[in-house]
mmCIF file with all atom_site columns, C-alpha atoms in Angstrom:
data_model
loop_
_atom_site.group_PDB
_atom_site.id
_atom_site.type_symbol
_atom_site.label_atom_id
_atom_site.label_alt_id
_atom_site.label_comp_id
_atom_site.label_asym_id
_atom_site.label_entity_id
_atom_site.label_seq_id
_atom_site.pdbx_PDB_ins_code
_atom_site.Cartn_x
_atom_site.Cartn_y
_atom_site.Cartn_z
_atom_site.occupancy
_atom_site.B_iso_or_equiv
_atom_site.pdbx_formal_charge
_atom_site.auth_seq_id
_atom_site.auth_comp_id
_atom_site.auth_asym_id
_atom_site.auth_atom_id
_atom_site.pdbx_PDB_model_num
ATOM 1   C CA . UNK A 1 1   ? -15.501 13.406  -13.165 1.00 0.00 ? 1   UNK A CA 1
ATOM 2   C CA . UNK A 1 2   ? -12.499 13.814  -15.421 1.00 0.00 ? 2   UNK A CA 1
ATOM 3   C CA . UNK A 1 3   ? -9.930  11.075  -15.881 1.00 0.00 ? 3   UNK A CA 1
ATOM 4   C CA . UNK A 1 4   ? -7.451  13.067  -13.787 1.00 0.00 ? 4   UNK A CA 1
ATOM 5   C CA . UNK A 1 5   ? -9.782  13.182  -10.791 1.00 0.00 ? 5   UNK A CA 1
ATOM 6   C CA . UNK A 1 6   ? -9.212  10.596  -8.069  1.00 0.00 ? 6   UNK A CA 1
ATOM 7   C CA . UNK A 1 7   ? -12.220 8.669   -6.710  1.00 0.00 ? 7   UNK A CA 1
ATOM 8   C CA . UNK A 1 8   ? -13.379 10.164  -3.404  1.00 0.00 ? 8   UNK A CA 1
ATOM 9   C CA . UNK A 1 9   ? -14.061 7.492   -0.766  1.00 0.00 ? 9   UNK A CA 1
ATOM 10  C CA . UNK A 1 10  ? -15.003 9.951   1.995   1.00 0.00 ? 10  UNK A CA 1
ATOM 11  C CA . UNK A 1 11  ? -15.167 13.738  2.292   1.00 0.00 ? 11  UNK A CA 1
ATOM 12  C CA . UNK A 1 12  ? -16.288 16.356  4.791   1.00 0.00 ? 12  UNK A CA 1
ATOM 13  C CA . UNK A 1 13  ? -15.262 19.965  5.486   1.00 0.00 ? 13  UNK A CA 1
ATOM 14  C CA . UNK A 1 14  ? -12.092 18.927  7.340   1.00 0.00 ? 14  UNK A CA 1
ATOM 15  C CA . UNK A 1 15  ? -10.667 15.919  5.522   1.00 0.00 ? 15  UNK A CA 1
ATOM 16  C CA . UNK A 1 16  ? -11.012 13.439  2.700   1.00 0.00 ? 16  UNK A CA 1
ATOM 17  C CA . UNK A 1 17  ? -9.891  9.943   1.770   1.00 0.00 ? 17  UNK A CA 1
ATOM 18  C CA . UNK A 1 18  ? -9.270  9.306   -1.916  1.00 0.00 ? 18  UNK A CA 1
ATOM 19  C CA . UNK A 1 19  ? -8.431  6.183   -3.911  1.00 0.00 ? 19  UNK A CA 1
ATOM 20  C CA . UNK A 1 20  ? -4.953  6.615   -5.408  1.00 0.00 ? 20  UNK A CA 1
ATOM 21  C CA . UNK A 1 21  ? -4.304  4.549   -8.538  1.00 0.00 ? 21  UNK A CA 1
ATOM 22  C CA . UNK A 1 22  ? -1.157  2.452   -8.852  1.00 0.00 ? 22  UNK A CA 1
ATOM 23  C CA . UNK A 1 23  ? 1.552   4.244   -10.832 1.00 0.00 ? 23  UNK A CA 1
ATOM 24  C CA . UNK A 1 24  ? 0.780   7.781   -9.625  1.00 0.00 ? 24  UNK A CA 1
ATOM 25  C CA . UNK A 1 25  ? 3.353   9.516   -7.408  1.00 0.00 ? 25  UNK A CA 1
ATOM 26  C CA . UNK A 1 26  ? 1.897   11.243  -4.356  1.00 0.00 ? 26  UNK A CA 1
ATOM 27  C CA . UNK A 1 27  ? 4.129   14.324  -4.490  1.00 0.00 ? 27  UNK A CA 1
ATOM 28  C CA . UNK A 1 28  ? 7.378   15.638  -5.922  1.00 0.00 ? 28  UNK A CA 1
ATOM 29  C CA . UNK A 1 29  ? 10.513  14.207  -4.304  1.00 0.00 ? 29  UNK A CA 1
ATOM 30  C CA . UNK A 1 30  ? 14.066  13.109  -4.990  1.00 0.00 ? 30  UNK A CA 1
ATOM 31  C CA . UNK A 1 31  ? 12.603  9.882   -6.390  1.00 0.00 ? 31  UNK A CA 1
ATOM 32  C CA . UNK A 1 32  ? 10.458  11.723  -8.953  1.00 0.00 ? 32  UNK A CA 1
ATOM 33  C CA . UNK A 1 33  ? 13.120  11.755  -11.709 1.00 0.00 ? 33  UNK A CA 1
ATOM 34  C CA . UNK A 1 34  ? 11.493  14.259  -14.012 1.00 0.00 ? 34  UNK A CA 1
ATOM 35  C CA . UNK A 1 35  ? 7.892   13.310  -13.265 1.00 0.00 ? 35  UNK A CA 1
ATOM 36  C CA . UNK A 1 36  ? 5.334   16.099  -13.590 1.00 0.00 ? 36  UNK A CA 1
ATOM 37  C CA . UNK A 1 37  ? 2.101   14.299  -12.601 1.00 0.00 ? 37  UNK A CA 1
ATOM 38  C CA . UNK A 1 38  ? 1.490   14.094  -8.852  1.00 0.00 ? 38  UNK A CA 1
ATOM 39  C CA . UNK A 1 39  ? -1.562  13.213  -6.749  1.00 0.00 ? 39  UNK A CA 1
ATOM 40  C CA . UNK A 1 40  ? -1.081  16.343  -4.604  1.00 0.00 ? 40  UNK A CA 1
ATOM 41  C CA . UNK A 1 41  ? -1.382  18.636  -7.639  1.00 0.00 ? 41  UNK A CA 1
ATOM 42  C CA . UNK A 1 42  ? -4.374  16.756  -9.011  1.00 0.00 ? 42  UNK A CA 1
ATOM 43  C CA . UNK A 1 43  ? -6.154  16.951  -5.660  1.00 0.00 ? 43  UNK A CA 1
ATOM 44  C CA . UNK A 1 44  ? -5.592  20.691  -5.232  1.00 0.00 ? 44  UNK A CA 1
ATOM 45  C CA . UNK A 1 45  ? -7.217  21.228  -8.612  1.00 0.00 ? 45  UNK A CA 1
ATOM 46  C CA . UNK A 1 46  ? -9.921  18.622  -8.021  1.00 0.00 ? 46  UNK A CA 1
ATOM 47  C CA . UNK A 1 47  ? -11.073 20.114  -4.699  1.00 0.00 ? 47  UNK A CA 1
ATOM 48  C CA . UNK A 1 48  ? -10.278 23.725  -5.607  1.00 0.00 ? 48  UNK A CA 1
ATOM 49  C CA . UNK A 1 49  ? -8.607  24.377  -2.265  1.00 0.00 ? 49  UNK A CA 1
ATOM 50  C CA . UNK A 1 50  ? -5.341  23.670  -0.438  1.00 0.00 ? 50  UNK A CA 1
ATOM 51  C CA . UNK A 1 51  ? -4.747  20.046  0.526   1.00 0.00 ? 51  UNK A CA 1
ATOM 52  C CA . UNK A 1 52  ? -2.379  18.658  3.149   1.00 0.00 ? 52  UNK A CA 1
ATOM 53  C CA . UNK A 1 53  ? -1.346  15.052  2.639   1.00 0.00 ? 53  UNK A CA 1
ATOM 54  C CA . UNK A 1 54  ? -1.276  13.287  5.987   1.00 0.00 ? 54  UNK A CA 1
ATOM 55  C CA . UNK A 1 55  ? 0.689   10.204  4.895   1.00 0.00 ? 55  UNK A CA 1
ATOM 56  C CA . UNK A 1 56  ? 2.295   8.736   1.785   1.00 0.00 ? 56  UNK A CA 1
ATOM 57  C CA . UNK A 1 57  ? 1.824   5.738   -0.458  1.00 0.00 ? 57  UNK A CA 1
ATOM 58  C CA . UNK A 1 58  ? 4.496   4.309   -2.728  1.00 0.00 ? 58  UNK A CA 1
ATOM 59  C CA . UNK A 1 59  ? 3.999   5.132   -6.382  1.00 0.00 ? 59  UNK A CA 1
ATOM 60  C CA . UNK A 1 60  ? 3.187   1.501   -7.215  1.00 0.00 ? 60  UNK A CA 1
ATOM 61  C CA . UNK A 1 61  ? 0.705   1.119   -4.336  1.00 0.00 ? 61  UNK A CA 1
ATOM 62  C CA . UNK A 1 62  ? -3.009  1.824   -4.809  1.00 0.00 ? 62  UNK A CA 1
ATOM 63  C CA . UNK A 1 63  ? -5.754  2.625   -2.332  1.00 0.00 ? 63  UNK A CA 1
ATOM 64  C CA . UNK A 1 64  ? -6.647  4.851   0.620   1.00 0.00 ? 64  UNK A CA 1
ATOM 65  C CA . UNK A 1 65  ? -4.843  8.201   0.773   1.00 0.00 ? 65  UNK A CA 1
ATOM 66  C CA . UNK A 1 66  ? -5.775  10.528  3.661   1.00 0.00 ? 66  UNK A CA 1
ATOM 67  C CA . UNK A 1 67  ? -5.648  14.315  3.318   1.00 0.00 ? 67  UNK A CA 1
ATOM 68  C CA . UNK A 1 68  ? -6.742  17.358  5.300   1.00 0.00 ? 68  UNK A CA 1
ATOM 69  C CA . UNK A 1 69  ? -8.089  20.690  4.056   1.00 0.00 ? 69  UNK A CA 1
ATOM 70  C CA . UNK A 1 70  ? -6.464  22.856  6.748   1.00 0.00 ? 70  UNK A CA 1
ATOM 71  C CA . UNK A 1 71  ? -3.254  22.897  8.786   1.00 0.00 ? 71  UNK A CA 1
ATOM 72  C CA . UNK A 1 72  ? -4.943  22.266  12.149  1.00 0.00 ? 72  UNK A CA 1
ATOM 73  C CA . UNK A 1 73  ? -6.674  19.107  10.905  1.00 0.00 ? 73  UNK A CA 1
ATOM 74  C CA . UNK A 1 74  ? -3.456  17.956  9.225   1.00 0.00 ? 74  UNK A CA 1
ATOM 75  C CA . UNK A 1 75  ? -1.554  18.503  12.475  1.00 0.00 ? 75  UNK A CA 1
ATOM 76  C CA . UNK A 1 76  ? -4.154  16.608  14.511  1.00 0.00 ? 76  UNK A CA 1
ATOM 77  C CA . UNK A 1 77  ? -4.156  13.693  12.072  1.00 0.00 ? 77  UNK A CA 1
ATOM 78  C CA . UNK A 1 78  ? -0.370  13.682  12.048  1.00 0.00 ? 78  UNK A CA 1
ATOM 79  C CA . UNK A 1 79  ? -0.314  13.346  15.837  1.00 0.00 ? 79  UNK A CA 1
ATOM 80  C CA . UNK A 1 80  ? -2.880  10.540  15.601  1.00 0.00 ? 80  UNK A CA 1
ATOM 81  C CA . UNK A 1 81  ? -0.612  8.760   13.132  1.00 0.00 ? 81  UNK A CA 1
ATOM 82  C CA . UNK A 1 82  ? 2.411   9.208   15.388  1.00 0.00 ? 82  UNK A CA 1
ATOM 83  C CA . UNK A 1 83  ? 0.491   7.778   18.344  1.00 0.00 ? 83  UNK A CA 1
ATOM 84  C CA . UNK A 1 84  ? -0.422  4.753   16.182  1.00 0.00 ? 84  UNK A CA 1
ATOM 85  C CA . UNK A 1 85  ? -4.151  5.431   16.578  1.00 0.00 ? 85  UNK A CA 1
ATOM 86  C CA . UNK A 1 86  ? -4.586  5.109   12.803  1.00 0.00 ? 86  UNK A CA 1
ATOM 87  C CA . UNK A 1 87  ? -5.091  1.510   11.723  1.00 0.00 ? 87  UNK A CA 1
ATOM 88  C CA . UNK A 1 88  ? -3.811  0.904   8.198   1.00 0.00 ? 88  UNK A CA 1
ATOM 89  C CA . UNK A 1 89  ? -4.855  -2.299  6.463   1.00 0.00 ? 89  UNK A CA 1
ATOM 90  C CA . UNK A 1 90  ? -3.196  -3.410  3.231   1.00 0.00 ? 90  UNK A CA 1
ATOM 91  C CA . UNK A 1 91  ? -3.824  -6.300  0.872   1.00 0.00 ? 91  UNK A CA 1
ATOM 92  C CA . UNK A 1 92  ? -0.840  -7.973  -0.743  1.00 0.00 ? 92  UNK A CA 1
ATOM 93  C CA . UNK A 1 93  ? -0.052  -11.023 -2.871  1.00 0.00 ? 93  UNK A CA 1
ATOM 94  C CA . UNK A 1 94  ? 3.215   -12.819 -2.144  1.00 0.00 ? 94  UNK A CA 1
ATOM 95  C CA . UNK A 1 95  ? 5.114   -15.905 -3.204  1.00 0.00 ? 95  UNK A CA 1
ATOM 96  C CA . UNK A 1 96  ? 4.889   -18.996 -1.016  1.00 0.00 ? 96  UNK A CA 1
ATOM 97  C CA . UNK A 1 97  ? 2.508   -20.007 1.729   1.00 0.00 ? 97  UNK A CA 1
ATOM 98  C CA . UNK A 1 98  ? 3.277   -18.203 5.011   1.00 0.00 ? 98  UNK A CA 1
ATOM 99  C CA . UNK A 1 99  ? 1.792   -19.050 8.382   1.00 0.00 ? 99  UNK A CA 1
ATOM 100 C CA . UNK A 1 100 ? -1.864  -18.206 9.022   1.00 0.00 ? 100 UNK A CA 1
ATOM 101 C CA . UNK A 1 101 ? -0.765  -15.258 11.181  1.00 0.00 ? 101 UNK A CA 1
ATOM 102 C CA . UNK A 1 102 ? 2.708   -13.877 11.780  1.00 0.00 ? 102 UNK A CA 1
ATOM 103 C CA . UNK A 1 103 ? 4.453   -10.712 12.931  1.00 0.00 ? 103 UNK A CA 1
ATOM 104 C CA . UNK A 1 104 ? 7.674   -9.389  11.405  1.00 0.00 ? 104 UNK A CA 1
ATOM 105 C CA . UNK A 1 105 ? 9.755   -7.393  13.884  1.00 0.00 ? 105 UNK A CA 1
ATOM 106 C CA . UNK A 1 106 ? 12.786  -6.379  11.842  1.00 0.00 ? 106 UNK A CA 1
ATOM 107 C CA . UNK A 1 107 ? 14.463  -2.924  11.980  1.00 0.00 ? 107 UNK A CA 1
ATOM 108 C CA . UNK A 1 108 ? 14.703  -0.984  8.711   1.00 0.00 ? 108 UNK A CA 1
ATOM 109 C CA . UNK A 1 109 ? 16.715  1.987   7.514   1.00 0.00 ? 109 UNK A CA 1
ATOM 110 C CA . UNK A 1 110 ? 15.030  5.088   6.157   1.00 0.00 ? 110 UNK A CA 1
ATOM 111 C CA . UNK A 1 111 ? 15.854  4.469   2.509   1.00 0.00 ? 111 UNK A CA 1
ATOM 112 C CA . UNK A 1 112 ? 18.501  6.146   0.312   1.00 0.00 ? 112 UNK A CA 1
ATOM 113 C CA . UNK A 1 113 ? 20.717  8.485   2.315   1.00 0.00 ? 113 UNK A CA 1
ATOM 114 C CA . UNK A 1 114 ? 19.150  7.433   5.639   1.00 0.00 ? 114 UNK A CA 1
ATOM 115 C CA . UNK A 1 115 ? 21.214  4.477   6.855   1.00 0.00 ? 115 UNK A CA 1
ATOM 116 C CA . UNK A 1 116 ? 20.104  4.542   10.501  1.00 0.00 ? 116 UNK A CA 1
ATOM 117 C CA . UNK A 1 117 ? 17.919  1.548   11.286  1.00 0.00 ? 117 UNK A CA 1
ATOM 118 C CA . UNK A 1 118 ? 14.785  2.020   13.378  1.00 0.00 ? 118 UNK A CA 1
ATOM 119 C CA . UNK A 1 119 ? 12.267  -0.450  14.822  1.00 0.00 ? 119 UNK A CA 1
ATOM 120 C CA . UNK A 1 120 ? 9.770   -1.728  12.260  1.00 0.00 ? 120 UNK A CA 1
ATOM 121 C CA . UNK A 1 121 ? 6.858   -4.085  12.969  1.00 0.00 ? 121 UNK A CA 1
ATOM 122 C CA . UNK A 1 122 ? 4.206   -5.482  10.618  1.00 0.00 ? 122 UNK A CA 1
ATOM 123 C CA . UNK A 1 123 ? 1.401   -7.928  11.473  1.00 0.00 ? 123 UNK A CA 1
ATOM 124 C CA . UNK A 1 124 ? 0.321   -10.263 8.675   1.00 0.00 ? 124 UNK A CA 1
ATOM 125 C CA . UNK A 1 125 ? -2.638  -12.582 8.213   1.00 0.00 ? 125 UNK A CA 1
ATOM 126 C CA . UNK A 1 126 ? -3.108  -15.049 5.369   1.00 0.00 ? 126 UNK A CA 1
ATOM 127 C CA . UNK A 1 127 ? -6.521  -14.583 3.728   1.00 0.00 ? 127 UNK A CA 1
ATOM 128 C CA . UNK A 1 128 ? -6.225  -17.275 1.029   1.00 0.00 ? 128 UNK A CA 1
ATOM 129 C CA . UNK A 1 129 ? -3.681  -19.461 -0.770  1.00 0.00 ? 129 UNK A CA 1
ATOM 130 C CA . UNK A 1 130 ? -3.422  -20.904 -4.260  1.00 0.00 ? 130 UNK A CA 1
ATOM 131 C CA . UNK A 1 131 ? -1.130  -23.297 -6.122  1.00 0.00 ? 131 UNK A CA 1
ATOM 132 C CA . UNK A 1 132 ? -0.711  -22.550 -9.835  1.00 0.00 ? 132 UNK A CA 1
ATOM 133 C CA . UNK A 1 133 ? 0.759   -24.640 -12.651 1.00 0.00 ? 133 UNK A CA 1
ATOM 134 C CA . UNK A 1 134 ? 3.785   -22.366 -13.001 1.00 0.00 ? 134 UNK A CA 1
ATOM 135 C CA . UNK A 1 135 ? 7.119   -24.232 -12.867 1.00 0.00 ? 135 UNK A CA 1
ATOM 136 C CA . UNK A 1 136 ? 9.584   -22.700 -10.407 1.00 0.00 ? 136 UNK A CA 1
ATOM 137 C CA . UNK A 1 137 ? 12.890  -23.765 -8.821  1.00 0.00 ? 137 UNK A CA 1
ATOM 138 C CA . UNK A 1 138 ? 12.590  -27.340 -10.070 1.00 0.00 ? 138 UNK A CA 1
ATOM 139 C CA . UNK A 1 139 ? 8.975   -27.731 -8.962  1.00 0.00 ? 139 UNK A CA 1
ATOM 140 C CA . UNK A 1 140 ? 6.076   -28.080 -11.432 1.00 0.00 ? 140 UNK A CA 1
ATOM 141 C CA . UNK A 1 141 ? 3.904   -25.593 -9.530  1.00 0.00 ? 141 UNK A CA 1
ATOM 142 C CA . UNK A 1 142 ? 4.190   -22.303 -7.636  1.00 0.00 ? 142 UNK A CA 1
ATOM 143 C CA . UNK A 1 143 ? 2.432   -21.298 -4.429  1.00 0.00 ? 143 UNK A CA 1
ATOM 144 C CA . UNK A 1 144 ? 1.049   -17.839 -3.675  1.00 0.00 ? 144 UNK A CA 1
ATOM 145 C CA . UNK A 1 145 ? -0.786  -16.197 -0.776  1.00 0.00 ? 145 UNK A CA 1
ATOM 146 C CA . UNK A 1 146 ? -3.199  -13.290 -0.443  1.00 0.00 ? 146 UNK A CA 1
ATOM 147 C CA . UNK A 1 147 ? -2.275  -11.425 2.722   1.00 0.00 ? 147 UNK A CA 1
ATOM 148 C CA . UNK A 1 148 ? -3.662  -8.754  4.990   1.00 0.00 ? 148 UNK A CA 1
ATOM 149 C CA . UNK A 1 149 ? -0.885  -6.552  6.374   1.00 0.00 ? 149 UNK A CA 1
ATOM 150 C CA . UNK A 1 150 ? -1.116  -4.039  9.215   1.00 0.00 ? 150 UNK A CA 1
ATOM 151 C CA . UNK A 1 151 ? 2.068   -2.004  9.706   1.00 0.00 ? 151 UNK A CA 1
ATOM 152 C CA . UNK A 1 152 ? 2.514   -0.846  13.288  1.00 0.00 ? 152 UNK A CA 1
ATOM 153 C CA . UNK A 1 153 ? 5.314   1.518   12.294  1.00 0.00 ? 153 UNK A CA 1
ATOM 154 C CA . UNK A 1 154 ? 5.791   3.646   9.179   1.00 0.00 ? 154 UNK A CA 1
ATOM 155 C CA . UNK A 1 155 ? 9.200   2.874   7.705   1.00 0.00 ? 155 UNK A CA 1
ATOM 156 C CA . UNK A 1 156 ? 10.321  3.265   4.082   1.00 0.00 ? 156 UNK A CA 1
ATOM 157 C CA . UNK A 1 157 ? 8.729   0.505   1.942   1.00 0.00 ? 157 UNK A CA 1
ATOM 158 C CA . UNK A 1 158 ? 8.079   -1.408  5.157   1.00 0.00 ? 158 UNK A CA 1
ATOM 159 C CA . UNK A 1 159 ? 5.656   -4.101  3.968   1.00 0.00 ? 159 UNK A CA 1
ATOM 160 C CA . UNK A 1 160 ? 7.662   -4.800  0.816   1.00 0.00 ? 160 UNK A CA 1
ATOM 161 C CA . UNK A 1 161 ? 10.935  -5.131  2.703   1.00 0.00 ? 161 UNK A CA 1
ATOM 162 C CA . UNK A 1 162 ? 9.455   -7.202  5.523   1.00 0.00 ? 162 UNK A CA 1
ATOM 163 C CA . UNK A 1 163 ? 8.038   -9.676  2.994   1.00 0.00 ? 163 UNK A CA 1
ATOM 164 C CA . UNK A 1 164 ? 11.455  -9.920  1.361   1.00 0.00 ? 164 UNK A CA 1
ATOM 165 C CA . UNK A 1 165 ? 12.998  -10.535 4.792   1.00 0.00 ? 165 UNK A CA 1
ATOM 166 C CA . UNK A 1 166 ? 10.636  -13.508 5.198   1.00 0.00 ? 166 UNK A CA 1
ATOM 167 C CA . UNK A 1 167 ? 11.355  -14.772 1.633   1.00 0.00 ? 167 UNK A CA 1
ATOM 168 C CA . UNK A 1 168 ? 7.678   -14.232 0.783   1.00 0.00 ? 168 UNK A CA 1
ATOM 169 C CA . UNK A 1 169 ? 8.432   -11.599 -1.841  1.00 0.00 ? 169 UNK A CA 1
ATOM 170 C CA . UNK A 1 170 ? 5.647   -9.241  -2.913  1.00 0.00 ? 170 UNK A CA 1
ATOM 171 C CA . UNK A 1 171 ? 4.467   -9.972  -6.458  1.00 0.00 ? 171 UNK A CA 1
ATOM 172 C CA . UNK A 1 172 ? 5.233   -7.192  -8.934  1.00 0.00 ? 172 UNK A CA 1
ATOM 173 C CA . UNK A 1 173 ? 7.809   -5.515  -6.683  1.00 0.00 ? 173 UNK A CA 1
ATOM 174 C CA . UNK A 1 174 ? 10.714  -4.760  -9.011  1.00 0.00 ? 174 UNK A CA 1
ATOM 175 C CA . UNK A 1 175 ? 12.934  -3.425  -6.185  1.00 0.00 ? 175 UNK A CA 1
ATOM 176 C CA . UNK A 1 176 ? 12.543  -6.056  -3.470  1.00 0.00 ? 176 UNK A CA 1
ATOM 177 C CA . UNK A 1 177 ? 10.631  -8.862  -5.198  1.00 0.00 ? 177 UNK A CA 1
ATOM 178 C CA . UNK A 1 178 ? 11.467  -12.027 -7.123  1.00 0.00 ? 178 UNK A CA 1
ATOM 179 C CA . UNK A 1 179 ? 11.852  -11.505 -10.872 1.00 0.00 ? 179 UNK A CA 1
ATOM 180 C CA . UNK A 1 180 ? 10.781  -15.038 -11.821 1.00 0.00 ? 180 UNK A CA 1
ATOM 181 C CA . UNK A 1 181 ? 7.428   -14.727 -10.102 1.00 0.00 ? 181 UNK A CA 1
ATOM 182 C CA . UNK A 1 182 ? 6.946   -11.164 -11.347 1.00 0.00 ? 182 UNK A CA 1
ATOM 183 C CA . UNK A 1 183 ? 7.421   -12.414 -14.912 1.00 0.00 ? 183 UNK A CA 1
ATOM 184 C CA . UNK A 1 184 ? 4.940   -15.239 -14.329 1.00 0.00 ? 184 UNK A CA 1
ATOM 185 C CA . UNK A 1 185 ? 2.262   -12.743 -13.316 1.00 0.00 ? 185 UNK A CA 1
ATOM 186 C CA . UNK A 1 186 ? 3.082   -10.447 -16.252 1.00 0.00 ? 186 UNK A CA 1
ATOM 187 C CA . UNK A 1 187 ? 2.451   -13.433 -18.523 1.00 0.00 ? 187 UNK A CA 1
ATOM 188 C CA . UNK A 1 188 ? -1.049  -13.538 -16.992 1.00 0.00 ? 188 UNK A CA 1
ATOM 189 C CA . UNK A 1 189 ? -1.561  -9.833  -17.781 1.00 0.00 ? 189 UNK A CA 1
ATOM 190 C CA . UNK A 1 190 ? -0.839  -8.615  -14.249 1.00 0.00 ? 190 UNK A CA 1
ATOM 191 C CA . UNK A 1 191 ? 1.885   -5.984  -14.550 1.00 0.00 ? 191 UNK A CA 1
ATOM 192 C CA . UNK A 1 192 ? 1.418   -3.922  -11.389 1.00 0.00 ? 192 UNK A CA 1
ATOM 193 C CA . UNK A 1 193 ? 2.813   -4.356  -7.888  1.00 0.00 ? 193 UNK A CA 1
ATOM 194 C CA . UNK A 1 194 ? 0.247   -6.213  -5.813  1.00 0.00 ? 194 UNK A CA 1
ATOM 195 C CA . UNK A 1 195 ? 0.034   -3.950  -2.768  1.00 0.00 ? 195 UNK A CA 1
ATOM 196 C CA . UNK A 1 196 ? -3.218  -2.110  -2.043  1.00 0.00 ? 196 UNK A CA 1
ATOM 197 C CA . UNK A 1 197 ? -4.060  0.216   0.868   1.00 0.00 ? 197 UNK A CA 1
ATOM 198 C CA . UNK A 1 198 ? -7.383  -1.457  1.580   1.00 0.00 ? 198 UNK A CA 1
ATOM 199 C CA . UNK A 1 199 ? -8.626  0.498   4.616   1.00 0.00 ? 199 UNK A CA 1
ATOM 200 C CA . UNK A 1 200 ? -7.944  3.314   7.062   1.00 0.00 ? 200 UNK A CA 1
ATOM 201 C CA . UNK A 1 201 ? -9.521  3.455   10.530  1.00 0.00 ? 201 UNK A CA 1
ATOM 202 C CA . UNK A 1 202 ? -9.040  6.494   12.773  1.00 0.00 ? 202 UNK A CA 1
ATOM 203 C CA . UNK A 1 203 ? -10.849 8.822   15.180  1.00 0.00 ? 203 UNK A CA 1
ATOM 204 C CA . UNK A 1 204 ? -12.143 11.930  13.431  1.00 0.00 ? 204 UNK A CA 1
ATOM 205 C CA . UNK A 1 205 ? -10.038 14.885  14.668  1.00 0.00 ? 205 UNK A CA 1
ATOM 206 C CA . UNK A 1 206 ? -13.055 17.189  14.991  1.00 0.00 ? 206 UNK A CA 1
ATOM 207 C CA . UNK A 1 207 ? -15.735 14.887  16.422  1.00 0.00 ? 207 UNK A CA 1
ATOM 208 C CA . UNK A 1 208 ? -13.859 11.868  17.777  1.00 0.00 ? 208 UNK A CA 1
ATOM 209 C CA . UNK A 1 209 ? -16.176 9.614   15.774  1.00 0.00 ? 209 UNK A CA 1
ATOM 210 C CA . UNK A 1 210 ? -14.702 6.256   14.763  1.00 0.00 ? 210 UNK A CA 1
ATOM 211 C CA . UNK A 1 211 ? -13.995 6.382   11.035  1.00 0.00 ? 211 UNK A CA 1
ATOM 212 C CA . UNK A 1 212 ? -13.328 3.447   8.723   1.00 0.00 ? 212 UNK A CA 1
ATOM 213 C CA . UNK A 1 213 ? -12.875 3.943   4.977   1.00 0.00 ? 213 UNK A CA 1
ATOM 214 C CA . UNK A 1 214 ? -12.240 1.150   2.463   1.00 0.00 ? 214 UNK A CA 1
ATOM 215 C CA . UNK A 1 215 ? -10.887 1.278   -1.089  1.00 0.00 ? 215 UNK A CA 1
ATOM 216 C CA . UNK A 1 216 ? -12.166 -1.304  -3.591  1.00 0.00 ? 216 UNK A CA 1
ATOM 217 C CA . UNK A 1 217 ? -9.757  -3.239  -5.792  1.00 0.00 ? 217 UNK A CA 1
ATOM 218 C CA . UNK A 1 218 ? -9.740  -2.621  -9.532  1.00 0.00 ? 218 UNK A CA 1
ATOM 219 C CA . UNK A 1 219 ? -8.366  -3.988  -12.765 1.00 0.00 ? 219 UNK A CA 1
ATOM 220 C CA . UNK A 1 220 ? -5.196  -6.032  -12.476 1.00 0.00 ? 220 UNK A CA 1
ATOM 221 C CA . UNK A 1 221 ? -5.409  -6.369  -8.685  1.00 0.00 ? 221 UNK A CA 1
ATOM 222 C CA . UNK A 1 222 ? -8.935  -7.761  -8.975  1.00 0.00 ? 222 UNK A CA 1
ATOM 223 C CA . UNK A 1 223 ? -7.619  -10.118 -11.666 1.00 0.00 ? 223 UNK A CA 1
ATOM 224 C CA . UNK A 1 224 ? -4.949  -11.338 -9.251  1.00 0.00 ? 224 UNK A CA 1
ATOM 225 C CA . UNK A 1 225 ? -7.470  -11.933 -6.452  1.00 0.00 ? 225 UNK A CA 1
ATOM 226 C CA . UNK A 1 226 ? -9.606  -13.938 -8.885  1.00 0.00 ? 226 UNK A CA 1
ATOM 227 C CA . UNK A 1 227 ? -6.798  -16.517 -8.837  1.00 0.00 ? 227 UNK A CA 1
ATOM 228 C CA . UNK A 1 228 ? -7.770  -17.141 -5.204  1.00 0.00 ? 228 UNK A CA 1
ATOM 229 C CA . UNK A 1 229 ? -11.455 -17.451 -6.071  1.00 0.00 ? 229 UNK A CA 1
ATOM 230 C CA . UNK A 1 230 ? -12.250 -13.940 -4.805  1.00 0.00 ? 230 UNK A CA 1
#
């Protein structure tokens, strides 16, 4: 496997789930700003056939990326996504100690040029907490939490913006995060945004079989989870 190839988590004749690394854009867009390296192009070359990306991940987010090999499968998966029959599970690291379980129901706009706000709901669960000897806001220590997030809608940067709304900013998020805590993690050698698409669960469009695919954590994300004893 060449360095440009993405790890394949699951593959059959109709679809595949790959592990997208943090820092790689999924496809060309207005946000690309001169970029020439995209997951979609890599995957077409890697599989040697057309690919249809069923959903998107932010450039800075790693993990499960679902794609289809034909238009009919892509259409079926798209309808499954719209009906919310795809369960997306993310791992995130945020500042502060939130409740054990909480739901953020806070409308969001569609991003640049799309000011209309639409319903947006994310369910969160705290997996672990840690208190580190990092001075912050007059306190000698800083508190952080490892979260599981399950978005029930698919709005622009939904998890990141919902965490900001709750003042539990995502670590490493340079757009919606907290610069002081981002710098603290960079000092520990953790430079990436700590959001990872951990798992996808969905009915297979051809067979109806219940599918669940998980993406392991690597590198700097694994280093961050080690702070929680993981």
